[in-house]
Coordinates of C-alpha atoms in Angstrom, one line a residue:
Chain A
X1 CA 9.4 -40.5 76.3
X2 CA 10.5 -38.0 73.6
X3 CA 14.2 -38.8 74.4
X4 CA 13.4 -42.5 74.2
X5 CA 11.9 -42.0 70.8
X6 CA 15.0 -40.1 69.6
X7 CA 17.2 -43.1 70.4
X8 CA 14.8 -45.6 69.0
X9 CA 16.7 -45.9 65.6
X10 CA 19.9 -46.7 67.5
X11 CA 18.1 -49.4 69.5
X12 CA 16.7 -50.9 66.4
X13 CA 20.1 -50.9 64.8
X14 CA 21.5 -52.7 67.9
X15 CA 18.8 -55.3 67.8
X16 CA 19.4 -55.9 64.1
X17 CA 23.1 -56.1 64.6
X18 CA 22.6 -58.8 67.3
X19 CA 20.0 -60.7 65.3
X20 CA 21.5 -60.8 61.9
X21 CA 24.6 -62.9 62.6
X22 CA 22.7 -65.1 65.1
X23 CA 20.1 -65.9 62.4
X24 CA 22.9 -66.6 60.0
X25 CA 21.8 -63.7 57.8
X26 CA 25.4 -62.5 57.7
X27 CA 28.7 -64.3 58.3
X28 CA 29.4 -64.0 62.1
X29 CA 33.1 -63.4 61.3
X30 CA 32.3 -60.4 59.2
X31 CA 29.9 -59.0 61.7
X32 CA 30.1 -60.5 65.2
X33 CA 26.9 -60.2 67.2
X34 CA 26.8 -57.0 69.3
X35 CA 26.9 -59.0 72.5
X36 CA 30.2 -60.5 71.5
X37 CA 31.5 -57.1 70.6
X38 CA 30.4 -55.8 74.1
X39 CA 32.2 -58.7 75.8
X40 CA 35.3 -58.0 73.7
X41 CA 35.1 -54.4 74.7
X42 CA 35.0 -55.4 78.4
X43 CA 38.1 -57.5 78.0
X44 CA 39.9 -54.6 76.2
X45 CA 38.9 -52.4 79.1
X46 CA 40.1 -54.7 82.0
X47 CA 43.3 -55.5 80.1
X48 CA 43.9 -51.7 80.0
X49 CA 44.2 -51.8 76.2
X50 CA 41.6 -49.1 75.8
X51 CA 43.1 -46.9 78.5
X52 CA 46.7 -47.0 77.2
X53 CA 45.9 -46.6 73.5
X54 CA 43.0 -44.2 74.2
X55 CA 45.1 -41.9 76.2
X56 CA 47.9 -41.9 73.6
X57 CA 45.4 -41.1 70.9
X58 CA 43.7 -38.4 73.0
X59 CA 47.0 -36.7 73.7
X60 CA 48.0 -36.5 70.0
X61 CA 44.5 -35.4 69.1
X62 CA 44.5 -32.6 71.6
X63 CA 47.9 -31.4 70.6
X64 CA 47.2 -31.4 66.8
X65 CA 43.8 -30.0 67.2
X66 CA 44.8 -27.1 69.5
X67 CA 47.8 -26.2 67.4
X68 CA 45.7 -26.3 64.2
X69 CA 42.8 -24.2 65.4
X70 CA 44.8 -21.7 67.4
X71 CA 47.3 -21.0 64.6
X72 CA 44.6 -21.4 61.9
X73 CA 42.1 -19.0 63.6
X74 CA 44.9 -16.4 64.2
X75 CA 46.1 -16.7 60.6
X76 CA 42.5 -16.3 59.3
X77 CA 41.8 -13.2 61.3
X78 CA 45.1 -11.6 60.5
X79 CA 44.6 -12.3 56.7
X80 CA 41.2 -10.5 56.9
X81 CA 42.8 -7.6 58.7
X82 CA 46.1 -7.2 56.8
X83 CA 45.7 -7.1 53.0
X84 CA 49.3 -8.0 52.2
X85 CA 49.1 -11.1 54.3
X86 CA 45.9 -12.0 52.5
X87 CA 47.5 -11.6 49.1
X88 CA 50.4 -13.7 50.1
X89 CA 48.6 -16.6 51.9
X90 CA 45.2 -16.8 50.2
X91 CA 46.3 -18.5 47.0
X92 CA 48.1 -21.2 49.0
X93 CA 45.0 -21.8 51.2
X94 CA 42.8 -22.1 48.1
X95 CA 45.2 -24.5 46.4
X96 CA 45.6 -26.7 49.5
X97 CA 42.1 -26.7 50.7
X98 CA 40.6 -29.4 48.5
X99 CA 43.5 -31.7 49.0
X100 CA 42.8 -34.7 51.2
X101 CA 45.1 -34.2 54.1
X102 CA 45.5 -37.9 54.8
X103 CA 47.5 -38.0 51.6
X104 CA 50.1 -36.0 53.4
X105 CA 50.6 -38.6 56.2
X106 CA 53.5 -40.4 54.3
X107 CA 55.1 -37.0 53.9
X108 CA 54.8 -36.3 57.6
X109 CA 56.4 -39.7 58.3
X110 CA 59.3 -38.8 56.0
X111 CA 59.8 -35.5 57.8
X112 CA 59.0 -36.4 61.4
X113 CA 59.6 -40.1 61.6
X114 CA 57.5 -42.9 63.0
X115 CA 56.5 -41.3 66.2
X116 CA 53.9 -38.9 67.8
X117 CA 55.4 -36.0 65.9
X118 CA 54.1 -37.1 62.5
X119 CA 50.7 -37.9 63.9
X120 CA 50.4 -34.5 65.5
X121 CA 51.6 -32.9 62.3
X122 CA 49.0 -34.7 60.3
X123 CA 46.2 -33.7 62.6
X124 CA 47.5 -30.2 62.7
X125 CA 47.4 -30.0 58.9
X126 CA 43.9 -31.3 58.7
X127 CA 42.6 -28.8 61.3
X128 CA 44.5 -25.8 60.0
X129 CA 42.6 -24.9 56.8
X130 CA 39.1 -25.2 58.1
X131 CA 40.1 -23.0 61.0
X132 CA 41.8 -20.4 58.7
X133 CA 38.9 -20.2 56.3
X134 CA 36.1 -19.9 58.9
X135 CA 38.0 -17.3 60.9
X136 CA 38.8 -15.4 57.7
X137 CA 35.2 -15.3 56.6
X138 CA 34.0 -14.3 60.1
X139 CA 36.5 -11.5 60.4
X140 CA 35.8 -10.2 56.9
X141 CA 32.1 -10.2 57.7
X142 CA 32.5 -7.9 60.7
X143 CA 30.2 -4.9 60.3
X144 CA 32.4 -1.8 59.7
X145 CA 30.3 0.3 62.0
X146 CA 31.3 -1.9 64.9
X147 CA 35.0 -1.2 64.1
X148 CA 34.2 2.5 63.7
X149 CA 32.3 2.6 67.0
X150 CA 35.3 1.2 68.8
X151 CA 37.7 3.7 67.0
X152 CA 35.4 6.6 67.9
X153 CA 35.5 5.5 71.5
X154 CA 39.2 5.9 71.5
X155 CA 40.4 2.3 70.7
X156 CA 43.7 1.7 68.9
X157 CA 43.7 -0.4 65.7
X158 CA 45.4 -3.2 67.5
X159 CA 42.8 -3.1 70.3
X160 CA 40.0 -3.2 67.7
X161 CA 41.4 -6.4 66.3
X162 CA 41.3 -8.1 69.8
X163 CA 38.2 -6.4 71.2
X164 CA 36.0 -6.2 68.2
X165 CA 37.1 -8.3 65.2
X166 CA 37.8 -11.5 67.2
X167 CA 34.6 -11.5 69.3
X168 CA 32.5 -10.5 66.3
X169 CA 34.0 -13.4 64.3
X170 CA 33.7 -15.9 67.2
X171 CA 30.6 -17.6 65.9
X172 CA 32.4 -18.4 62.6
X173 CA 35.6 -19.3 64.4
X174 CA 33.9 -21.8 66.6
X175 CA 32.0 -23.3 63.7
X176 CA 35.4 -23.8 62.1
X177 CA 36.7 -25.5 65.2
X178 CA 33.8 -27.9 65.2
X179 CA 34.7 -28.9 61.6
X180 CA 38.3 -29.3 62.6
X181 CA 37.3 -31.4 65.6
X182 CA 35.6 -33.9 63.2
X183 CA 38.5 -33.9 60.8
X184 CA 41.0 -34.4 63.7
X185 CA 39.4 -37.8 64.5
X186 CA 39.7 -38.9 60.9
X187 CA 43.3 -37.9 60.7
X188 CA 44.1 -39.4 64.1
X189 CA 42.9 -42.9 63.2
X190 CA 44.3 -42.7 59.7
X191 CA 47.8 -41.8 60.9
X192 CA 47.7 -44.4 63.6
X193 CA 46.9 -47.1 61.0
X194 CA 50.3 -46.2 59.4
X195 CA 52.4 -45.1 62.3
X196 CA 53.7 -46.6 65.5
X197 CA 52.7 -49.1 68.1
X198 CA 50.1 -47.2 70.1
X199 CA 46.8 -45.5 69.7
X200 CA 43.2 -46.5 68.9
X201 CA 43.9 -46.7 65.1
X202 CA 46.8 -49.0 65.8
X203 CA 44.7 -51.1 68.1
X204 CA 41.9 -51.4 65.6
X205 CA 44.2 -52.5 62.7
X206 CA 46.2 -54.8 65.0
X207 CA 43.1 -56.6 66.2
X208 CA 41.7 -56.8 62.6
X209 CA 44.9 -58.3 61.2
X210 CA 45.0 -60.8 64.1
X211 CA 41.4 -61.9 63.2
X212 CA 39.9 -60.7 66.5
X213 CA 37.0 -59.1 64.8
X214 CA 34.7 -58.7 67.8
X215 CA 37.5 -56.7 69.6
X216 CA 38.1 -54.8 66.4
X217 CA 34.5 -53.7 66.2
X218 CA 34.7 -52.8 69.9
X219 CA 37.6 -50.4 69.0
X220 CA 35.7 -48.9 66.1
X221 CA 32.6 -48.3 68.3
X222 CA 34.8 -46.7 71.0
X223 CA 36.3 -44.2 68.6
X224 CA 32.9 -43.5 67.1
X225 CA 31.4 -42.9 70.5
X226 CA 34.2 -40.7 71.7
X227 CA 34.0 -38.6 68.5
X228 CA 30.3 -38.2 69.0
X229 CA 30.8 -37.3 72.7
X230 CA 33.5 -34.7 71.8
X231 CA 31.2 -33.1 69.3
X232 CA 28.3 -32.9 71.8
X233 CA 30.5 -31.4 74.5
X234 CA 31.9 -28.9 72.1
X235 CA 28.4 -27.9 70.9
X236 CA 27.4 -27.3 74.6
X237 CA 30.5 -25.2 75.2
X238 CA 29.8 -23.2 72.0
X239 CA 26.2 -22.5 72.9
X240 CA 27.4 -21.3 76.3
X241 CA 30.1 -19.0 74.7
X242 CA 27.6 -17.6 72.2
X243 CA 24.8 -17.0 74.6
X244 CA 24.6 -13.4 73.5
X245 CA 23.3 -14.5 70.1
X246 CA 19.9 -15.7 71.4
Chain B
X1 CA 37.8 23.2 75.9
X2 CA 39.0 23.5 72.3
X3 CA 36.6 25.0 69.8
X4 CA 34.2 22.6 68.1
X5 CA 33.1 24.7 65.1
X6 CA 33.2 22.4 62.1
X7 CA 34.3 23.5 58.6
X8 CA 34.0 21.5 55.4
X9 CA 36.0 23.2 52.7
X10 CA 35.6 22.1 49.1
X11 CA 35.3 18.4 50.2
X12 CA 34.8 16.0 47.3
X13 CA 34.6 12.2 47.7
X14 CA 34.7 9.5 45.1
X15 CA 33.2 6.1 45.9
X16 CA 35.1 3.2 44.2
X17 CA 33.0 0.0 44.2
X18 CA 35.1 -3.2 44.0
X19 CA 33.5 -3.8 40.6
X20 CA 32.3 -1.0 38.3
X21 CA 33.0 2.6 37.7
X22 CA 34.0 5.1 40.4
X23 CA 31.1 7.3 41.5
X24 CA 31.5 11.0 42.5
X25 CA 29.5 11.0 45.8
X26 CA 30.3 14.5 47.1
X27 CA 31.2 17.4 44.9
X28 CA 33.1 20.3 46.5
X29 CA 31.0 20.6 49.7
X30 CA 31.6 23.6 51.8
X31 CA 29.7 24.0 55.1
X32 CA 30.3 25.6 58.5
X33 CA 28.7 24.3 61.6
X34 CA 28.9 26.8 64.5
X35 CA 29.9 25.9 68.0
X36 CA 27.1 24.2 69.9
X37 CA 24.8 24.3 66.9
X38 CA 22.4 21.6 66.0
X39 CA 22.8 21.2 62.3
X40 CA 20.7 18.7 60.3
X41 CA 21.9 17.4 57.0
X42 CA 18.8 16.7 54.9
X43 CA 18.7 15.0 51.5
X44 CA 17.3 12.2 49.4
X45 CA 18.8 8.8 49.9
X46 CA 22.1 8.3 48.1
X47 CA 23.0 12.0 48.2
X48 CA 26.2 11.4 50.2
X49 CA 25.0 12.8 53.5
X50 CA 26.2 9.8 55.5
X51 CA 29.5 9.8 53.6
X52 CA 29.9 13.5 54.7
X53 CA 29.4 12.4 58.3
X54 CA 31.8 9.4 58.0
X55 CA 34.4 11.8 56.6
X56 CA 33.9 14.1 59.6
X57 CA 34.1 11.1 61.9
X58 CA 37.5 10.3 60.4
X59 CA 36.3 6.8 59.3
X60 CA 36.9 7.5 55.6
X61 CA 40.0 9.4 54.4
X62 CA 39.5 12.9 53.2
X63 CA 41.0 12.8 49.7
X64 CA 40.0 16.2 48.4
X65 CA 39.3 19.3 50.3
X66 CA 39.6 19.9 54.0
X67 CA 37.6 19.1 57.1
X68 CA 38.5 20.7 60.4
X69 CA 37.0 20.7 63.9
X70 CA 38.0 23.6 66.1
X71 CA 40.6 24.6 63.5
X72 CA 42.3 21.2 63.6
X73 CA 42.1 19.1 60.5
X74 CA 40.4 15.7 60.8
X75 CA 42.9 12.9 60.2
X76 CA 41.2 9.9 61.8
X77 CA 38.6 8.9 64.3
X78 CA 38.7 10.5 67.8
X79 CA 36.8 10.4 71.0
X80 CA 36.1 14.2 70.6
X81 CA 33.6 13.2 68.0
X82 CA 31.0 10.6 69.2
X83 CA 28.8 8.9 66.7
X84 CA 25.5 7.1 66.7
X85 CA 24.6 4.9 63.8
X86 CA 21.2 4.0 62.3
X87 CA 21.6 0.3 63.1
X88 CA 22.8 1.0 66.6
X89 CA 26.2 -0.7 66.1
X90 CA 26.2 -2.1 69.6
X91 CA 28.7 -4.9 70.4
X92 CA 26.3 -7.8 70.5
X93 CA 28.6 -9.9 72.8
X94 CA 28.5 -7.2 75.4
X95 CA 25.7 -6.5 77.8
X96 CA 24.1 -3.1 78.1
X97 CA 26.5 -2.1 80.9
X98 CA 29.6 -3.6 79.1
X99 CA 28.7 -1.7 76.0
X100 CA 28.6 1.6 77.9
X101 CA 31.7 0.7 79.9
X102 CA 33.8 0.0 76.8
X103 CA 34.4 3.7 75.8
X104 CA 35.0 4.7 79.4
X105 CA 37.7 2.0 79.6
X106 CA 39.3 3.4 76.5
X107 CA 39.3 6.8 78.2
X108 CA 41.2 5.2 81.0
X109 CA 38.7 6.3 83.6
X110 CA 39.3 4.6 87.0
X111 CA 37.1 1.6 87.7
X112 CA 34.8 3.0 90.3
X113 CA 34.2 6.2 88.4
X114 CA 33.5 4.2 85.3
X115 CA 30.9 2.0 87.0
X116 CA 29.2 5.1 88.5
X117 CA 29.1 6.9 85.2
X118 CA 27.8 3.9 83.3
X119 CA 25.0 3.6 85.8
X120 CA 24.3 7.3 85.5
X121 CA 23.8 7.1 81.7
X122 CA 21.8 3.8 82.0
X123 CA 19.4 5.7 84.3
X124 CA 19.4 8.7 82.0
X125 CA 18.1 6.7 79.0
X126 CA 15.7 4.8 81.3
X127 CA 17.3 1.4 81.0
X128 CA 17.6 0.6 84.7
X129 CA 16.9 -3.1 85.1
X130 CA 18.4 -4.0 81.7
X131 CA 22.0 -3.5 82.7
X132 CA 22.9 -7.1 82.2
X133 CA 20.8 -7.8 79.1
X134 CA 22.4 -8.4 75.7
X135 CA 21.4 -6.2 72.8
X136 CA 19.6 -9.2 71.1
X137 CA 17.2 -9.1 74.1
X138 CA 16.2 -5.4 73.6
X139 CA 13.7 -3.7 71.3
X140 CA 14.9 -1.3 68.6
X141 CA 14.2 1.8 70.7
X142 CA 16.0 0.4 73.7
X143 CA 19.1 -0.5 71.5
X144 CA 19.3 3.0 70.2
X145 CA 19.1 4.4 73.7
X146 CA 22.0 2.2 74.7
X147 CA 23.9 3.4 71.6
X148 CA 23.2 7.0 72.6
X149 CA 24.2 6.4 76.2
X150 CA 27.4 4.7 75.1
X151 CA 28.4 7.7 72.9
X152 CA 27.3 10.4 75.4
X153 CA 29.0 8.7 78.4
X154 CA 32.4 9.6 76.9
X155 CA 31.1 13.2 76.7
X156 CA 32.3 14.0 73.2
X157 CA 32.2 17.8 72.4
X158 CA 30.8 16.9 69.0
X159 CA 27.9 14.5 68.4
X160 CA 27.5 12.9 64.9
X161 CA 24.2 11.1 64.3
X162 CA 23.6 9.0 61.2
X163 CA 19.8 8.7 60.8
X164 CA 19.8 7.4 64.4
X165 CA 16.0 7.1 64.7
X166 CA 15.3 5.9 61.1
X167 CA 14.8 2.3 62.2
X168 CA 12.3 3.2 65.0
X169 CA 8.5 3.4 64.9
X170 CA 7.0 6.9 64.9
X171 CA 5.9 6.8 68.5
X172 CA 9.4 5.8 69.8
X173 CA 11.0 8.3 67.5
X174 CA 9.0 11.1 69.1
X175 CA 10.1 10.1 72.6
X176 CA 13.7 9.8 71.5
X177 CA 13.6 13.3 70.1
X178 CA 12.6 14.7 73.5
X179 CA 15.2 12.6 75.2
X180 CA 17.9 13.7 72.9
X181 CA 17.1 17.4 73.2
X182 CA 16.9 17.1 76.9
X183 CA 20.3 15.5 77.1
X184 CA 21.9 18.2 74.9
X185 CA 20.2 20.9 76.9
X186 CA 22.0 19.6 80.0
X187 CA 25.3 18.9 78.3
X188 CA 25.5 21.3 75.3
X189 CA 27.2 19.9 72.2
X190 CA 27.8 20.6 68.6
X191 CA 25.5 18.2 66.7
X192 CA 25.5 17.1 63.1
X193 CA 22.4 15.0 62.5
X194 CA 21.9 13.2 59.2
X195 CA 18.3 12.4 58.2
X196 CA 15.9 12.2 55.3
X197 CA 13.0 13.0 57.5
X198 CA 12.1 16.7 56.9
X199 CA 9.9 17.0 60.0
X200 CA 12.6 15.5 62.2
X201 CA 15.2 17.9 60.8
X202 CA 13.0 21.0 61.3
X203 CA 11.9 20.0 64.8
X204 CA 15.4 19.1 66.2
X205 CA 17.8 21.4 64.4
X206 CA 18.8 25.1 64.6
X207 CA 19.7 25.0 60.9
X208 CA 19.0 22.5 58.1
X209 CA 21.4 22.0 55.3
X210 CA 19.7 20.6 52.3
X211 CA 21.8 18.4 50.0
X212 CA 21.3 17.9 46.3
X213 CA 21.0 14.6 44.6
X214 CA 24.2 12.8 43.7
X215 CA 26.9 14.1 43.4
X216 CA 26.0 15.7 46.8
X217 CA 26.3 19.4 47.2
X218 CA 24.9 21.8 49.7
X219 CA 21.9 23.2 48.0
X220 CA 20.8 25.6 50.6
X221 CA 20.8 26.2 54.3
X222 CA 17.6 27.1 56.1
X223 CA 17.2 28.5 59.6
X224 CA 14.4 26.7 61.5
X225 CA 13.8 29.8 63.6
X226 CA 14.3 28.1 66.9
X227 CA 17.2 26.8 68.9
X228 CA 17.5 24.2 71.6
X229 CA 14.4 22.4 72.8
X230 CA 11.3 23.7 71.1
X231 CA 8.0 23.7 72.9
X232 CA 5.9 20.7 71.7
X233 CA 3.2 23.0 70.4
X234 CA 5.6 24.5 67.9
X235 CA 4.7 21.8 65.4
X236 CA 1.2 23.5 65.1
X237 CA 2.6 26.9 64.5
X238 CA 2.3 28.6 61.1
X239 CA 6.1 29.2 60.9
X240 CA 6.9 25.5 61.5
X241 CA 4.4 24.3 58.9
X242 CA 5.7 26.8 56.4
X243 CA 9.3 25.7 57.0
X244 CA 8.2 22.1 56.6
X245 CA 6.4 22.8 53.3
X246 CA 9.3 24.7 52.0
X247 CA 11.9 22.0 52.8
X248 CA 9.6 19.2 51.6
X249 CA 9.6 20.9 48.1
X250 CA 13.3 21.4 48.2
X251 CA 14.0 17.8 49.1
X252 CA 11.4 16.4 46.7
X253 CA 13.0 18.2 43.7
X254 CA 16.2 16.5 44.5
X255 CA 14.6 13.1 45.0
X256 CA 13.0 13.5 41.6
X257 CA 16.3 14.4 40.0
X258 CA 17.9 11.3 41.6
X259 CA 15.0 9.1 40.3
X260 CA 15.3 10.5 36.8
X261 CA 19.1 9.9 36.7
X262 CA 18.6 6.4 37.8
X263 CA 16.2 5.8 35.0
X264 CA 18.5 7.3 32.5
X265 CA 21.3 5.1 33.6
X266 CA 19.3 2.0 32.7

């Protein structure tokens, strides 16, 4: 009952979506009824348009996201640990952080061409800085007595980095990954609007330009749902990994 | 075993806050702690007693003066000096058992011996049944028992304690005193115990070093008149109460000095 109530707003939205174009409250071409969108979604599915474009998108997303968060988190922790690296990199991070990374997509096209490389590079750039900053803040916030306890137990400085600083910073690192995950979807779709002949972003813009608005909405809804699902899954994994926090 | 007598010679330390003026925290402190002695460092808050302990632990660099343990100068942290902190400093992502195993792994103890020894110390501090609990699931007293077990399991010749029972309620603190003294009785160690609790200092220690208000100096050293584990009724003896009164006065004077200085700074 409670779960049902939680999804009630979504159900209401769906009902309104179906009703508004049918009652001619809005133009049915601007907003096709939800049932038409569902039918279009089914056609995209059996024509394998969703599978081929979805898999291509998922591959690029995974590659860019993984590269971005792994390199970003490592850089952030190292910056917090080695002062000279911090002095060198921090001004760059600060300067680049507020910049909308989607503005760099044309630059990536220039450098990596009109293929998967520039999509992955764009996603990588979008995920990098949130991962750097959250890992940096997490590692800086590690209680010094934890580090001292490890050193007094006989750990080397390098061991302390892996065995104390990284796990102690893990809650912040994972929060950064979650932000990066959301950004990766934005950059994925944006880069696919501009680049190449595959991917969900390409499919959406192709269908839109061709006037197949019900199918276009089906593509948009698919991306939104997969993004939502990815966040939920990540949240569950995160809770499991941080079970010690209670 | 190498000697564990501790010598502070003319140790000064300046604390440099990121913003603001440097503060002289310790001013030419000289102090000797004998082998297997229980020495309490007693003083008002902010007198630099914890700083002195961190220098001895090798966590802060000795910039002026000399600190040696068994004749060897302290240059960094080492597993010959175990430390217990006020706020436990347990690894929150490790269970009770994993926390205790960590130091043993660092000592390269074989796996079977490691597990046996961890269990031995878990039993010693009465935490059987909580081996797989995380620190967040334990009470303050239990956390501190894990911290003590973790440090003692490595069997350091010197034990540094930084107000280890300050965060505990009076009842738990009393129990912890007995446990600590019992453990040291079985495996004798040189102990340096930082506290601002006069009663705790007199009850636990062989000698009490009173520190002055900032900049910290050793004001005086007082023999408690007993060594090792005192009989519980000692707290009712004339001598114990006299020592308590005497040290109360000594520390209170310093606390007043510290307060006055704070007011003058404003």
